[in-house]
């Protein structure tokens, strides 16, 4: 059976983790994201440095780096 449009609009729960350059977790949250939904969070408490962001949903993982000056 084909899922209803409401069910297909929901993504799995996402785990967001941000690590500093020493691999210490500085931010962690689990969210549910809907199709085409933006998500934002505050990073103003993080100091200057290189950070790694990881997004996982139990099936897939994505990661990238960003720098705060």
PDB file of C-alpha atoms in Angstrom:
ATOM      1  CA  UNK A   1       0.000   0.000   0.000  1.00  0.00           C
ATOM      2  CA  UNK A   2       1.134   3.547  -0.735  1.00  0.00           C
ATOM      3  CA  UNK A   3       1.644   5.672   2.399  1.00  0.00           C
ATOM      4  CA  UNK A   4      -0.591   8.672   2.874  1.00  0.00           C
ATOM      5  CA  UNK A   5       0.869  12.044   1.956  1.00  0.00           C
ATOM      6  CA  UNK A   6       0.950  13.060   5.625  1.00  0.00           C
ATOM      7  CA  UNK A   7       3.020  10.001   6.530  1.00  0.00           C
ATOM      8  CA  UNK A   8       5.394  10.490   3.602  1.00  0.00           C
ATOM      9  CA  UNK A   9       6.009  14.143   4.578  1.00  0.00           C
ATOM     10  CA  UNK A  10       7.713  13.167   7.850  1.00  0.00           C
ATOM     11  CA  UNK A  11      11.373  12.317   7.924  1.00  0.00           C
ATOM     12  CA  UNK A  12      12.917  10.137  10.564  1.00  0.00           C
ATOM     13  CA  UNK A  13      14.187  11.705  13.731  1.00  0.00           C
ATOM     14  CA  UNK A  14      17.520  13.426  13.172  1.00  0.00           C
ATOM     15  CA  UNK A  15      20.398  13.545  15.635  1.00  0.00           C
ATOM     16  CA  UNK A  16      22.455  16.742  15.328  1.00  0.00           C
ATOM     17  CA  UNK A  17      25.858  16.768  17.002  1.00  0.00           C
ATOM     18  CA  UNK A  18      28.491  19.487  16.888  1.00  0.00           C
ATOM     19  CA  UNK A  19      32.014  18.724  18.038  1.00  0.00           C
ATOM     20  CA  UNK A  20      34.829  21.188  18.632  1.00  0.00           C
ATOM     21  CA  UNK A  21      38.373  20.747  17.309  1.00  0.00           C
ATOM     22  CA  UNK A  22      39.175  18.542  20.351  1.00  0.00           C
ATOM     23  CA  UNK A  23      36.258  16.176  19.495  1.00  0.00           C
ATOM     24  CA  UNK A  24      34.273  17.316  22.533  1.00  0.00           C
ATOM     25  CA  UNK A  25      30.504  17.593  22.030  1.00  0.00           C
ATOM     26  CA  UNK A  26      29.427  21.239  22.284  1.00  0.00           C
ATOM     27  CA  UNK A  27      25.866  20.787  20.975  1.00  0.00           C
ATOM     28  CA  UNK A  28      23.555  17.786  20.667  1.00  0.00           C
ATOM     29  CA  UNK A  29      19.862  17.562  19.859  1.00  0.00           C
ATOM     30  CA  UNK A  30      17.375  15.065  18.430  1.00  0.00           C
ATOM     31  CA  UNK A  31      14.660  16.566  16.233  1.00  0.00           C
ATOM     32  CA  UNK A  32      11.942  15.511  13.803  1.00  0.00           C
ATOM     33  CA  UNK A  33      12.177  17.349  10.492  1.00  0.00           C
ATOM     34  CA  UNK A  34       9.327  17.562   8.018  1.00  0.00           C
ATOM     35  CA  UNK A  35       9.755  17.668   4.241  1.00  0.00           C
ATOM     36  CA  UNK A  36      11.333  20.991   3.118  1.00  0.00           C
ATOM     37  CA  UNK A  37      11.444  22.327   6.681  1.00  0.00           C
ATOM     38  CA  UNK A  38      14.275  24.644   7.721  1.00  0.00           C
ATOM     39  CA  UNK A  39      15.899  24.127  11.097  1.00  0.00           C
ATOM     40  CA  UNK A  40      18.083  26.567  12.974  1.00  0.00           C
ATOM     41  CA  UNK A  41      19.852  26.618  16.306  1.00  0.00           C
ATOM     42  CA  UNK A  42      21.966  29.052  18.293  1.00  0.00           C
ATOM     43  CA  UNK A  43      25.747  28.772  18.111  1.00  0.00           C
ATOM     44  CA  UNK A  44      26.513  32.115  19.761  1.00  0.00           C
ATOM     45  CA  UNK A  45      27.869  30.377  22.872  1.00  0.00           C
ATOM     46  CA  UNK A  46      30.608  28.660  20.856  1.00  0.00           C
ATOM     47  CA  UNK A  47      33.971  30.374  20.625  1.00  0.00           C
ATOM     48  CA  UNK A  48      36.164  30.801  17.587  1.00  0.00           C
ATOM     49  CA  UNK A  49      37.411  27.519  16.141  1.00  0.00           C
ATOM     50  CA  UNK A  50      36.859  24.676  13.723  1.00  0.00           C
ATOM     51  CA  UNK A  51      33.774  22.548  14.318  1.00  0.00           C
ATOM     52  CA  UNK A  52      32.351  19.334  12.885  1.00  0.00           C
ATOM     53  CA  UNK A  53      28.597  18.920  12.464  1.00  0.00           C
ATOM     54  CA  UNK A  54      27.138  15.417  12.197  1.00  0.00           C
ATOM     55  CA  UNK A  55      23.580  14.585  11.117  1.00  0.00           C
ATOM     56  CA  UNK A  56      22.379  11.012  11.595  1.00  0.00           C
ATOM     57  CA  UNK A  57      19.003   9.335  11.382  1.00  0.00           C
ATOM     58  CA  UNK A  58      19.872   5.716  12.155  1.00  0.00           C
ATOM     59  CA  UNK A  59      20.138   4.879   8.466  1.00  0.00           C
ATOM     60  CA  UNK A  60      22.347   7.620   7.017  1.00  0.00           C
ATOM     61  CA  UNK A  61      25.034   9.936   8.327  1.00  0.00           C
ATOM     62  CA  UNK A  62      26.235  13.259   6.951  1.00  0.00           C
ATOM     63  CA  UNK A  63      29.006  15.431   8.310  1.00  0.00           C
ATOM     64  CA  UNK A  64      30.857  18.610   7.474  1.00  0.00           C
ATOM     65  CA  UNK A  65      33.101  21.220   9.008  1.00  0.00           C
ATOM     66  CA  UNK A  66      32.663  24.930   9.600  1.00  0.00           C
ATOM     67  CA  UNK A  67      34.779  27.653  11.154  1.00  0.00           C
ATOM     68  CA  UNK A  68      33.699  30.397  13.550  1.00  0.00           C
ATOM     69  CA  UNK A  69      35.865  33.511  13.668  1.00  0.00           C
TER      70      UNK A  69
END
